[in-house]
Tab-separated table of C-alpha atoms in Angstrom:
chain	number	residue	atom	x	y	z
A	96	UNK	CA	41.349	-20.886	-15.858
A	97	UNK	CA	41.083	-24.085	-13.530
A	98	UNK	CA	40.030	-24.216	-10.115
A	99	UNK	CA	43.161	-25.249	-9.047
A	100	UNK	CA	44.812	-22.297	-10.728
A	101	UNK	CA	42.317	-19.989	-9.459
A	102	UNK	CA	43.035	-20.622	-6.273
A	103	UNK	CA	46.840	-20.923	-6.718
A	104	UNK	CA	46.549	-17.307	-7.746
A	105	UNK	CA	44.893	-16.110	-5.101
A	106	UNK	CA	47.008	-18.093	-2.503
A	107	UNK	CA	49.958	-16.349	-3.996
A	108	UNK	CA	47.936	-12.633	-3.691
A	109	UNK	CA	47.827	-13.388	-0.123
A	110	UNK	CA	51.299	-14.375	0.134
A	111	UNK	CA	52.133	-11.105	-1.635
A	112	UNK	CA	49.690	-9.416	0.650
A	113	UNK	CA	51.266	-10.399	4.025
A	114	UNK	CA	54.627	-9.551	2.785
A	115	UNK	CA	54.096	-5.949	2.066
A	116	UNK	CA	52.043	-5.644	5.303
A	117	UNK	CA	54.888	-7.459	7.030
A	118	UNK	CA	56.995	-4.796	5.310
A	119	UNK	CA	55.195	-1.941	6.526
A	120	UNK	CA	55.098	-2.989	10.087
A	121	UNK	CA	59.318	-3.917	9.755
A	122	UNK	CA	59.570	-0.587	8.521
A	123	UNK	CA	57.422	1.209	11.146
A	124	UNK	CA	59.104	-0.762	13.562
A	125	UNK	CA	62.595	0.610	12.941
A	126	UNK	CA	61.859	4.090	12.606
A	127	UNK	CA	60.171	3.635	16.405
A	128	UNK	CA	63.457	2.111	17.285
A	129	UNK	CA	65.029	5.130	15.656
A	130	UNK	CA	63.630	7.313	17.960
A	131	UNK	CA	63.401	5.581	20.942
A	132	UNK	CA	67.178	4.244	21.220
A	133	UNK	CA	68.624	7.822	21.603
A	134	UNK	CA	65.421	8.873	24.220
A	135	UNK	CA	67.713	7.518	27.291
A	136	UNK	CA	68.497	11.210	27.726
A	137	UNK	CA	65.835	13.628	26.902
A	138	UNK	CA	67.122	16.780	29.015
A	139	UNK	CA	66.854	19.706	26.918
A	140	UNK	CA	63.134	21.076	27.292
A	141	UNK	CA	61.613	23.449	24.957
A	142	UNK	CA	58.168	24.529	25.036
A	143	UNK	CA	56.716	26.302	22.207
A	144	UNK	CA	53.309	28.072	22.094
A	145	UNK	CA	51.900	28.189	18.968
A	146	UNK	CA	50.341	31.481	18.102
A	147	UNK	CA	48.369	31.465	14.456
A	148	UNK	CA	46.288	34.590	12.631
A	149	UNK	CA	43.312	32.561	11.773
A	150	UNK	CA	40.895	30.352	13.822
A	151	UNK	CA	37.881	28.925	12.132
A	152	UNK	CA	36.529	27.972	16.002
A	153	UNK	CA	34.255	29.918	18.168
A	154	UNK	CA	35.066	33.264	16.924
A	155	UNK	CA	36.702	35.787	19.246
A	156	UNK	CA	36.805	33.192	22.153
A	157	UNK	CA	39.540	34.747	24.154
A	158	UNK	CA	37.762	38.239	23.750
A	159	UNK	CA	35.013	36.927	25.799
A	160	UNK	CA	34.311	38.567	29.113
A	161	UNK	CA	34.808	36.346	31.630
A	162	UNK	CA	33.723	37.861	35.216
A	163	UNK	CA	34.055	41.028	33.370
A	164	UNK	CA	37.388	40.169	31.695
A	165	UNK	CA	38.364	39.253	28.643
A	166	UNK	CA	39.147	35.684	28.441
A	167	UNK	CA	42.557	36.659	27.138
A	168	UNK	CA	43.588	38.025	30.620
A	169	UNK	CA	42.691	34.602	31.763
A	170	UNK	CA	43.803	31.914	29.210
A	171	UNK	CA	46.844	30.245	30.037
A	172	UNK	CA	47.811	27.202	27.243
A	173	UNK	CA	45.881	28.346	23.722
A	174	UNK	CA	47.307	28.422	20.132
A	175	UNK	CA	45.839	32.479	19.996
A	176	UNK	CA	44.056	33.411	16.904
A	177	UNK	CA	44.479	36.701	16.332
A	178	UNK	CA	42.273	37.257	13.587
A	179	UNK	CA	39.398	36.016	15.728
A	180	UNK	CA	40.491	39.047	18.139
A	181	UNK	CA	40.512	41.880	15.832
A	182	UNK	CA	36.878	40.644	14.443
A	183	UNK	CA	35.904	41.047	17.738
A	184	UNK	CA	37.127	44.382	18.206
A	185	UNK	CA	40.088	43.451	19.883
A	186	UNK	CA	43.077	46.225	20.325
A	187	UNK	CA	46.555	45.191	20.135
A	188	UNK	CA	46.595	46.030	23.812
A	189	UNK	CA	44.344	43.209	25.065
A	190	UNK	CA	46.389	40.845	22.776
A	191	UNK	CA	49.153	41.527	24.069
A	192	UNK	CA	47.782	40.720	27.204
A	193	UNK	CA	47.195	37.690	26.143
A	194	UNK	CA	50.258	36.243	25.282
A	195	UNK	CA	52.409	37.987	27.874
A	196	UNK	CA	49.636	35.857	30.089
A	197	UNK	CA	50.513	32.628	28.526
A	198	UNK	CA	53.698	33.694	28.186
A	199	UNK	CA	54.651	34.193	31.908
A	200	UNK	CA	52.670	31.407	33.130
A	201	UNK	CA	54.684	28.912	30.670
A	202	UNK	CA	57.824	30.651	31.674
A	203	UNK	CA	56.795	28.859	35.310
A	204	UNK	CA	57.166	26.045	34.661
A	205	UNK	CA	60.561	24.285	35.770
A	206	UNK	CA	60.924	21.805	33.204
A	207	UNK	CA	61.351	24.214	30.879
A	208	UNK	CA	64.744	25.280	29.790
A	209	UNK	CA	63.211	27.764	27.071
A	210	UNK	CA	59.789	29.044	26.051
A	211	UNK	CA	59.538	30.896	22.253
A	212	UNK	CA	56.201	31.704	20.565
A	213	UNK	CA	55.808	30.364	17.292
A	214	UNK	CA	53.102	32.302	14.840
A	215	UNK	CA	52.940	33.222	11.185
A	216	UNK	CA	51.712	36.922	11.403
A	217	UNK	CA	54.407	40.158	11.754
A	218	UNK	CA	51.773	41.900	14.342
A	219	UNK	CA	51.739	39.154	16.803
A	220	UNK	CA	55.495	38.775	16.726
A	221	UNK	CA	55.831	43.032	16.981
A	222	UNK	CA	53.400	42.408	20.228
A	223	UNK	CA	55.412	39.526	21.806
A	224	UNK	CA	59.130	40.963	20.802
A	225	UNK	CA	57.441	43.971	23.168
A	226	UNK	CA	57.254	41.850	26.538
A	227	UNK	CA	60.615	40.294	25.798
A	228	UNK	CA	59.399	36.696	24.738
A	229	UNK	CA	61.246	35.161	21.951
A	230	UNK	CA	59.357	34.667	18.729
A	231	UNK	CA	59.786	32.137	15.524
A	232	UNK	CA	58.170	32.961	12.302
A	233	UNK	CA	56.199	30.114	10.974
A	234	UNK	CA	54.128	29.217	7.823
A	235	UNK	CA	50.763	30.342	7.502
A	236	UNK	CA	50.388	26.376	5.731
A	237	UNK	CA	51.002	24.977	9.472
A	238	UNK	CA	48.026	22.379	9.754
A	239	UNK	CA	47.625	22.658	13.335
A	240	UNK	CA	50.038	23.171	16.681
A	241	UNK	CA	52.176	20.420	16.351
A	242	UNK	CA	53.372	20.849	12.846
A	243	UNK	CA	53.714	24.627	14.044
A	244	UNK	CA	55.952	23.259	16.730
A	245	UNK	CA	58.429	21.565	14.311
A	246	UNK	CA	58.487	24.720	12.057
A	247	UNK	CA	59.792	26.362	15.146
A	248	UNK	CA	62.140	23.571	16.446
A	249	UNK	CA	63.915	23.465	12.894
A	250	UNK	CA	64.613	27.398	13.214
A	251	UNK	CA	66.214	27.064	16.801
A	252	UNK	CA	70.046	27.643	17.104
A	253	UNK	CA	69.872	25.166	20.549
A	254	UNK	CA	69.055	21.776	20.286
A	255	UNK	CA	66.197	20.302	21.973
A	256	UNK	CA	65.474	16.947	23.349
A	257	UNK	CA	62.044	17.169	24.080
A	258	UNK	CA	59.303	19.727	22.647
A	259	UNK	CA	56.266	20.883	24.916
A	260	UNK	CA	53.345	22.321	22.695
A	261	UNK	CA	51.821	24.481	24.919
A	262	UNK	CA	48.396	24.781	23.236
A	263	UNK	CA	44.870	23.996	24.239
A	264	UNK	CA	41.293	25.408	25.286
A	265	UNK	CA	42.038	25.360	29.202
A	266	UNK	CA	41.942	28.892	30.701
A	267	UNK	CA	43.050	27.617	33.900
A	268	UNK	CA	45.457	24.743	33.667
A	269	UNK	CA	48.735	24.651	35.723
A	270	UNK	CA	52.358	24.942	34.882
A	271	UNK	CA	52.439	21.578	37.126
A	272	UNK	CA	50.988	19.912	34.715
A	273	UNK	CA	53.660	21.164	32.411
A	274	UNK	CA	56.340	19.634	34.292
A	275	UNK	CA	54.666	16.296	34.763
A	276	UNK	CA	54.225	15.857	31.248
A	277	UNK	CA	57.488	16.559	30.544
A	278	UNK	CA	58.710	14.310	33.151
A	279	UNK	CA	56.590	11.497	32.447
A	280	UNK	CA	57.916	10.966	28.593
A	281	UNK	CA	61.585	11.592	30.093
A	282	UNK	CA	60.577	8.469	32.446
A	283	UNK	CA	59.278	6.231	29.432
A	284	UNK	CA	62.074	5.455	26.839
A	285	UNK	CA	59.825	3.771	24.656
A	286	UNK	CA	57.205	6.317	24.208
A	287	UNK	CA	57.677	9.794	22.081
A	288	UNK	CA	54.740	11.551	23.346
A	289	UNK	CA	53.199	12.428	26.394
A	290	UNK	CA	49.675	13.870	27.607
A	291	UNK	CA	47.357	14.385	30.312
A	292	UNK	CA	43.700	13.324	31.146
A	293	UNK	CA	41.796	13.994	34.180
A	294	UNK	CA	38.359	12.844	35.542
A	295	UNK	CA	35.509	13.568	33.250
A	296	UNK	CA	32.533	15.317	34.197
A	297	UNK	CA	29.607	13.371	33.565
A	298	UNK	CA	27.416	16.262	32.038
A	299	UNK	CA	30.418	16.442	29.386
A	300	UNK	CA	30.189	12.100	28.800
A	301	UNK	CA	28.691	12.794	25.432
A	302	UNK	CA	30.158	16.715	24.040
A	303	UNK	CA	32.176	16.038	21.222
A	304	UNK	CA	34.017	19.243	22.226
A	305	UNK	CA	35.439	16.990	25.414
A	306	UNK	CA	37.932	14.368	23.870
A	307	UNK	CA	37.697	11.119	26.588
A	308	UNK	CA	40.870	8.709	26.435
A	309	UNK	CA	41.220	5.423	27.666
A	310	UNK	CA	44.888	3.833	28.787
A	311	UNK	CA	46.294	0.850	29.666
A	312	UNK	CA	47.518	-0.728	33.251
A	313	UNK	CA	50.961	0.748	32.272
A	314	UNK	CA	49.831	4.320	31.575
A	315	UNK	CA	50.006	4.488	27.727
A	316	UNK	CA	47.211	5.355	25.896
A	317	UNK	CA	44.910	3.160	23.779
A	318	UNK	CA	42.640	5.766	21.978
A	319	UNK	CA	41.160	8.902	22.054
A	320	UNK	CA	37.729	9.832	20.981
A	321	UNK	CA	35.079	12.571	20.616
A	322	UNK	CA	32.617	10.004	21.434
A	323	UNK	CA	32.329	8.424	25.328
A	324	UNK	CA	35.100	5.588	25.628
A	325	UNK	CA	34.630	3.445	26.727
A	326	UNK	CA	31.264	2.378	25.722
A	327	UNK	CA	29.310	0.157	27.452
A	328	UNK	CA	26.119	-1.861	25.561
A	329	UNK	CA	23.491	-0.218	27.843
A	330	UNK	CA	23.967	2.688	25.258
A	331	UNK	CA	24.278	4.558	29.180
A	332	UNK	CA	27.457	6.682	30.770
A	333	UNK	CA	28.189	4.979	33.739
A	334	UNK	CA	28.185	7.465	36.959
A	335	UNK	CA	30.857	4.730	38.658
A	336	UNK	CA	33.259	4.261	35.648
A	337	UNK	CA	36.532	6.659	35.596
A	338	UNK	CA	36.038	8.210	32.495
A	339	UNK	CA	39.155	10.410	31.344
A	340	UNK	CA	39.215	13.774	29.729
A	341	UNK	CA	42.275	14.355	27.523
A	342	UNK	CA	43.936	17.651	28.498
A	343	UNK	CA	45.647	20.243	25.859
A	344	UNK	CA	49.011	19.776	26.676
A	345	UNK	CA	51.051	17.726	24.852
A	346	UNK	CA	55.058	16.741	24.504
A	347	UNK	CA	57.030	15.047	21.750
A	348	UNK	CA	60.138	13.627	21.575
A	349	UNK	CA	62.347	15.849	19.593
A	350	UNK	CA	63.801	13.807	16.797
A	351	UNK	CA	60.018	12.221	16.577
A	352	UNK	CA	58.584	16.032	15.745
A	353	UNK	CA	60.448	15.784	12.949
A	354	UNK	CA	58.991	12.545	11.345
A	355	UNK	CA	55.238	13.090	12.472
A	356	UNK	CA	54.624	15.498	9.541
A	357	UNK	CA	55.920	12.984	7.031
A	358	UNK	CA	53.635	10.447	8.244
A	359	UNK	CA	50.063	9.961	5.923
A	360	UNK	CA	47.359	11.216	7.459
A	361	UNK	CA	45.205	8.203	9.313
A	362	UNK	CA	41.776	7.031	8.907
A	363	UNK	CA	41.075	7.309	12.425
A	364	UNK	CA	42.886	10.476	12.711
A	365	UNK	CA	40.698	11.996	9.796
A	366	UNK	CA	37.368	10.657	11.362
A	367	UNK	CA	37.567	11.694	14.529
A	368	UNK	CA	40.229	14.613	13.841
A	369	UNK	CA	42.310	14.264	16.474
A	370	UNK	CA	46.235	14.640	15.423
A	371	UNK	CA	46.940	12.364	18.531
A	372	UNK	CA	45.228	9.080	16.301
A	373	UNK	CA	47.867	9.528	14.035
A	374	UNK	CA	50.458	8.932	16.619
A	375	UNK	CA	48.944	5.866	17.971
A	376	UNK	CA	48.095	4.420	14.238
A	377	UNK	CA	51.057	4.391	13.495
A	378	UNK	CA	52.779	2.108	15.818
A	379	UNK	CA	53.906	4.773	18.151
A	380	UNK	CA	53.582	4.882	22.496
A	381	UNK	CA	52.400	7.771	24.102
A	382	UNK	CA	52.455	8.115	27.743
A	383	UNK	CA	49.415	9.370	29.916
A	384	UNK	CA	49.338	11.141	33.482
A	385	UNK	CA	46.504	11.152	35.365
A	386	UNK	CA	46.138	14.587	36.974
A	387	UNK	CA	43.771	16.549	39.771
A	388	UNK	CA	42.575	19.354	37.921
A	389	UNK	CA	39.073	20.458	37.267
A	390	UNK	CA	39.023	21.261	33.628
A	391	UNK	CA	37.046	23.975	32.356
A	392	UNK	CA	37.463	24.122	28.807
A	393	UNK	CA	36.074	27.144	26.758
A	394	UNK	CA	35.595	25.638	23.442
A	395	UNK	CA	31.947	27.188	22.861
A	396	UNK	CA	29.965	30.416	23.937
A	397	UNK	CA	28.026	28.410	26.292
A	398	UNK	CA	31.182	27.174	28.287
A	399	UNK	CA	31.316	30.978	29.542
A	400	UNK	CA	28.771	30.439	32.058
A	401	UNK	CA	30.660	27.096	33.824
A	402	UNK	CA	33.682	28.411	33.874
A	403	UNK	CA	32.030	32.014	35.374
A	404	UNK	CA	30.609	29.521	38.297
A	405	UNK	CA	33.577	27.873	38.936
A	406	UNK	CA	36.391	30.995	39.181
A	407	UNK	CA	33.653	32.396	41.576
A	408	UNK	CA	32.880	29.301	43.781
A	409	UNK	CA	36.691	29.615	44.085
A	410	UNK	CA	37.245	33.091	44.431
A	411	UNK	CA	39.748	33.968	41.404
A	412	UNK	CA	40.361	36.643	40.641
């Protein structure tokens, strides 16, 4: 082969390459548009708290005392693993606790026009049919929350505008917050997903357990990250920089719950494994609030002790 068609070929590879990547963007493009035309209206609120039998984190986390309670009489916003319990020598009573608690406290927020519990196990539903809640079966093959929240938005009679996955590892976060994510994706046609980030703790700047966010002037986000984001090149966290600490809470425009399981999983999404990478790989807007709220996450036995501190420096009961 010449030179000249050598390098005719590979001109024309190029050529070929741009077009299927200009493809793929034209393609993601218009399913964004998709979404995002009919989001002028998102009124109908759902939230959904995912409830699964198996949890391969921190095993029997919401049995753990906390000021001599169980953490289940405390946590708000969790996807519950109830296998977790009963290896802890959990009775059905304290569950139950446990999700009438995050039950109730969803139930205040105003945003809210319903609140269901989505989980894949006939006990848990039995428990939560008990308090009055409403319950959707589920798959056991649900990868995580959010693809538990569309297998429970597909099975509702009532259509929904926006979804509200009510999950997380905050034992003390605030229906408010609730209703400002909800209200902050209703004000942002463009976006199909809303979250929440607050002021990071510097003792957290480097737990992978703590996932930091950064976000543009606008309020969208720009990427999330076990790591510290941003980093600066003294290979230092900065005590004057205002880091942000993404918050459990989470809400999705309806009709865009319904594509995110299609989508491949992403590279970033895989490496970091964070489901919200996906989103934001793929073309999609997701809009941030800043909130006040000092989060106390319990995602490891040593959390207990903070989180002791801080309910008792503030007298909660």
């Amino acid at each position: 082969m010449t030179e000249s068609a050598s390098g005719s070929g590979q001109y024309k590879f190029w050529i070929l390459r741009g077009l299927l990547a200009g493809a793929a963007v034209a393609a993601a493009t218009v399913g964004f548009r998709l979404v995002t035309r009919s989001n002028r209206a998102r009124n109908r609120v759902v939230g959904i708290i995912p409830a699964r039998f198996r949890s391969t984190r921190f095993q029997g986390k919401p049995l753990v005392e906390i000021l001599g309670k169980p953490m289940i009489q405390f946590h708000r916003l969790t996807e519950a693993p109830m296998f977790s319990l009963i290896r802890a020598g959990a009775s059905l009573v304290h569950y139950q606790q446990y999700i009438k608690r995050t039950w109730e406290r969803a139930m205040l927020a105003a945003t809210l026009d319903k609140v269901v519990i989505a989980t894949d196990d006939e006990k848990i539903a039995e428990c939560c049919l008990g308090f009055g809640a409403d319950v959707v079966m589920t798959p056991e093959s649900c990868r995580n929350g959010t693809e538990r929240c569309n297998e429970a938005l597909r099975k509702l009679k009532k259509k929904y505008d926006i979804v509200v996955n009510i999950q997380g590892d905050e034992p003390l976060i605030e229906p408010e917050i609730i209703d400002g994510v909800v209200k902050s994706l209703q004000g942002a046609p463009d976006a199909v997903f809303s979250t929440a980030v607050t002021s990071l703790n510097p003792e957290d700047a480097l737990d992978p357990n703590r996932v930091k966010c950064v976000v543009d002037k606008h309020g969208y986000a720009i990427y999330f990250s076990r790591g510290l984001i941003p980093f600066n090149k003294t290979g230092k966290v900065n005590p004057n920089f205002p880091y942000h600490l993404h918050l459990g809470i989470q809400s999705y425009d309806a009709k865009f719950l319904g594509i995110y399981p299609h989508l491949d999983p992403t590279p970033l999404q895989l490496e970091e494994d964070l489901e919200q990478l996906k989103v934001l790989e793929n073309g999609y807007k997701m809009k941030v609030i800043k909130v006040d709220h000092e989060a106390h996450g319990v995602d490891v036995p040593s959390d207990v002790a903070k989180i002791e501190a801080f309910m008792r420096e503030r007298n909660i009961p």
